[in-house]
Amino acid sequence: MIARSRQVALALTAVLAAGAACQAHKHETPGHPAPSATGSRSFTLVASGDVLPHSSIIDRARYDGGGTGYDFRPMLSGIEPVVSRADLALCHMETVYGANGDYTGYPLFKSPPEVARALAATGYDGCSTASNHSLDDGADGIRRTLDALDRAGVQHAGSARTEGEARTVTVLRAGSARVAHLAYTYDTNGFPLPPGQPWAVNLMDENRILADARAARKAGADVVVVSLHWGTEWQDTPDEQQLALARDLTGARTGARTGARTGARTGARTGDRPAIDLILGTHAHVPQAYEKVNGTWVIYGMGDQIAGEMFNHQGVQDPRGNESTLGRFTFAPPLRAGERWRVTKAEFVPQWFDVDAGRVVNLNEALAAGADVRAVRDRIREVVLSRDAAKDGLTMGR
């Protein structure tokens, strides 16, 4: 049997060659620098936290849909300008979808599939789907979720309907760059993987993550992004597992050679090229710090972008559960063939989900419009910058 990393490399090679899994960028972004020596241009990537539709969220979407359907687009309209302007936008779809009106919130989530259409309308190109709720409705829930995302034109990573799909790396286009998106979860709330489907959900394992990342890189991915559903709920600071895994993953190298044979015995050596270019964390329900680790940006936790009223482990309603950030990174092409794409600008956009209005709020935009949201904006900023990310150039954007 072929080793899994080899299978991933073969699958990704076919995808890259055919362009089947690649998605054209949404538009030309003004102000990009001239192409590099390799002919590539910079691109912007945005990523946001958990979409977690509790029963109150489902009720709100039904109200916004006029009582005859479910419309989640108004909930996301406040952040649409930021998302839609990016060359590549990634979300985290924490729950699975139900069908025929069988929709539930906590503890076993089954969300209306109309969520997928709203994500697409907002400008999201892809979503991570590996979470502790991925098996809330077994294999059927995974199938319905990925079918709905496919219909909406939103790519996905982290769960799969078939073994072949599980072995195929999700690749998205961001300008001329090919971005591989990998996703993993720490657990599935104790639910076993479906019988005969050990590949249904990607479980977090350092060796597996690195094997997949290296295979994606070897097969031609310019940038490798890893989404991790991890951490300790309701804890602002990353836990020891997050810190250790972030150090190991960002410290790993590709250890491969690339480039065409043009008289030389081998192509350009890329052994010093990192295996992973960006880590996006979800799960903790609260915003956590951003940090540059071994030269690579890590978001330990983005928080919940959409969620109902949240209650912490003490049973107390906790407003932090409706706070989140959106990360925005500008990637510039390598200066020389075989080197990594460089993050030349790193930003975070503070967000808040107004449970009364049922809307995601861009806090800096709201503050500029005169809303009294400075306290929550500043609390998020303090957490995000708590590991000295400002010293490495992280700024707050709008």
PDB file of N, CA and C in Angstrom, residues 25 28-29 31-36 39-45 87 174-177 329-333 341-342 344:
ATOM      1  N   HIS A  25      -9.208  33.897  -8.320  1.00  0.00           N
ATOM      2  CA  HIS A  25      -9.390  34.924  -7.291  1.00  0.00           C
ATOM      3  C   HIS A  25     -10.529  35.841  -7.696  1.00  0.00           C
ATOM      4  N   GLU A  28      -8.935  41.687  -9.208  1.00  0.00           N
ATOM      5  CA  GLU A  28      -7.601  42.259  -9.099  1.00  0.00           C
ATOM      6  C   GLU A  28      -7.600  43.248  -7.948  1.00  0.00           C
ATOM      7  N   THR A  29      -6.638  43.151  -7.064  1.00  0.00           N
ATOM      8  CA  THR A  29      -6.564  44.058  -5.938  1.00  0.00           C
ATOM      9  C   THR A  29      -5.684  45.242  -6.300  1.00  0.00           C
ATOM     10  N   GLY A  31      -3.165  48.344  -6.184  1.00  0.00           N
ATOM     11  CA  GLY A  31      -2.041  48.678  -5.332  1.00  0.00           C
ATOM     12  C   GLY A  31      -1.048  47.551  -5.131  1.00  0.00           C
ATOM     13  N   HIS A  32      -1.269  46.403  -5.754  1.00  0.00           N
ATOM     14  CA  HIS A  32      -0.290  45.334  -5.628  1.00  0.00           C
ATOM     15  C   HIS A  32       1.010  45.745  -6.306  1.00  0.00           C
ATOM     16  N   PRO A  33       2.128  45.326  -5.778  1.00  0.00           N
ATOM     17  CA  PRO A  33       3.400  45.659  -6.409  1.00  0.00           C
ATOM     18  C   PRO A  33       3.561  44.934  -7.726  1.00  0.00           C
ATOM     19  N   ALA A  34       4.536  45.352  -8.475  1.00  0.00           N
ATOM     20  CA  ALA A  34       4.813  44.712  -9.751  1.00  0.00           C
ATOM     21  C   ALA A  34       5.166  43.254  -9.534  1.00  0.00           C
ATOM     22  N   PRO A  35       4.986  42.421 -10.563  1.00  0.00           N
ATOM     23  CA  PRO A  35       5.307  41.011 -10.410  1.00  0.00           C
ATOM     24  C   PRO A  35       6.765  40.814 -10.020  1.00  0.00           C
ATOM     25  N   SER A  36       7.011  39.715  -9.312  1.00  0.00           N
ATOM     26  CA  SER A  36       8.372  39.377  -8.915  1.00  0.00           C
ATOM     27  C   SER A  36       9.104  38.779 -10.101  1.00  0.00           C
ATOM     28  N   GLY A  39       7.200  36.244 -11.814  1.00  0.00           N
ATOM     29  CA  GLY A  39       5.969  36.629 -12.478  1.00  0.00           C
ATOM     30  C   GLY A  39       4.754  36.631 -11.579  1.00  0.00           C
ATOM     31  N   SER A  40       4.914  36.441 -10.273  1.00  0.00           N
ATOM     32  CA  SER A  40       3.793  36.373  -9.350  1.00  0.00           C
ATOM     33  C   SER A  40       3.581  37.713  -8.650  1.00  0.00           C
ATOM     34  N   ARG A  41       2.349  37.921  -8.160  1.00  0.00           N
ATOM     35  CA  ARG A  41       2.008  39.127  -7.430  1.00  0.00           C
ATOM     36  C   ARG A  41       1.608  38.773  -5.998  1.00  0.00           C
ATOM     37  N   SER A  42       1.614  39.779  -5.155  1.00  0.00           N
ATOM     38  CA  SER A  42       1.156  39.595  -3.784  1.00  0.00           C
ATOM     39  C   SER A  42      -0.328  39.266  -3.756  1.00  0.00           C
ATOM     40  N   PHE A  43      -0.770  38.655  -2.644  1.00  0.00           N
ATOM     41  CA  PHE A  43      -2.193  38.419  -2.455  1.00  0.00           C
ATOM     42  C   PHE A  43      -2.538  38.582  -0.979  1.00  0.00           C
ATOM     43  N   THR A  44      -3.825  38.840  -0.706  1.00  0.00           N
ATOM     44  CA  THR A  44      -4.293  38.951   0.660  1.00  0.00           C
ATOM     45  C   THR A  44      -5.151  37.745   1.008  1.00  0.00           C
ATOM     46  N   LEU A  45      -4.958  37.238   2.217  1.00  0.00           N
ATOM     47  CA  LEU A  45      -5.727  36.116   2.751  1.00  0.00           C
ATOM     48  C   LEU A  45      -6.385  36.577   4.040  1.00  0.00           C
ATOM     49  N   ASP A  87      -8.218  38.375  -1.671  1.00  0.00           N
ATOM     50  CA  ASP A  87      -8.010  37.441  -2.774  1.00  0.00           C
ATOM     51  C   ASP A  87      -8.431  36.034  -2.384  1.00  0.00           C
ATOM     52  N   ALA A 174      -5.109  32.057  -5.218  1.00  0.00           N
ATOM     53  CA  ALA A 174      -5.061  33.424  -4.719  1.00  0.00           C
ATOM     54  C   ALA A 174      -4.149  34.176  -5.676  1.00  0.00           C
ATOM     55  N   GLY A 175      -4.735  34.785  -6.677  1.00  0.00           N
ATOM     56  CA  GLY A 175      -3.925  35.348  -7.746  1.00  0.00           C
ATOM     57  C   GLY A 175      -3.218  34.221  -8.477  1.00  0.00           C
ATOM     58  N   SER A 176      -1.917  34.323  -8.589  1.00  0.00           N
ATOM     59  CA  SER A 176      -1.151  33.263  -9.255  1.00  0.00           C
ATOM     60  C   SER A 176      -0.678  32.201  -8.273  1.00  0.00           C
ATOM     61  N   ALA A 177      -0.940  32.402  -6.983  1.00  0.00           N
ATOM     62  CA  ALA A 177      -0.453  31.456  -5.967  1.00  0.00           C
ATOM     63  C   ALA A 177      -1.426  30.308  -5.780  1.00  0.00           C
ATOM     64  N   PHE A 329      -3.676  38.682   6.121  1.00  0.00           N
ATOM     65  CA  PHE A 329      -2.249  38.576   5.841  1.00  0.00           C
ATOM     66  C   PHE A 329      -1.990  38.844   4.364  1.00  0.00           C
ATOM     67  N   THR A 330      -1.002  39.681   4.097  1.00  0.00           N
ATOM     68  CA  THR A 330      -0.564  39.933   2.731  1.00  0.00           C
ATOM     69  C   THR A 330       0.678  39.103   2.464  1.00  0.00           C
ATOM     70  N   PHE A 331       0.586  38.237   1.479  1.00  0.00           N
ATOM     71  CA  PHE A 331       1.706  37.378   1.091  1.00  0.00           C
ATOM     72  C   PHE A 331       2.363  37.933  -0.176  1.00  0.00           C
ATOM     73  N   ALA A 332       3.678  38.080  -0.129  1.00  0.00           N
ATOM     74  CA  ALA A 332       4.443  38.510  -1.298  1.00  0.00           C
ATOM     75  C   ALA A 332       5.188  37.316  -1.876  1.00  0.00           C
ATOM     76  N   PRO A 333       5.368  37.283  -3.196  1.00  0.00           N
ATOM     77  CA  PRO A 333       6.042  36.142  -3.811  1.00  0.00           C
ATOM     78  C   PRO A 333       7.502  36.066  -3.400  1.00  0.00           C
ATOM     79  N   TRP A 341       6.901  32.105   0.123  1.00  0.00           N
ATOM     80  CA  TRP A 341       6.136  33.341   0.039  1.00  0.00           C
ATOM     81  C   TRP A 341       6.206  34.020   1.397  1.00  0.00           C
ATOM     82  N   ARG A 342       6.383  35.339   1.415  1.00  0.00           N
ATOM     83  CA  ARG A 342       6.630  36.074   2.648  1.00  0.00           C
ATOM     84  C   ARG A 342       5.391  36.868   3.062  1.00  0.00           C
ATOM     85  N   THR A 344       4.164  40.065   4.283  1.00  0.00           N
ATOM     86  CA  THR A 344       4.696  41.423   4.354  1.00  0.00           C
ATOM     87  C   THR A 344       3.799  42.351   5.162  1.00  0.00           C
TER      88      THR A 344
END
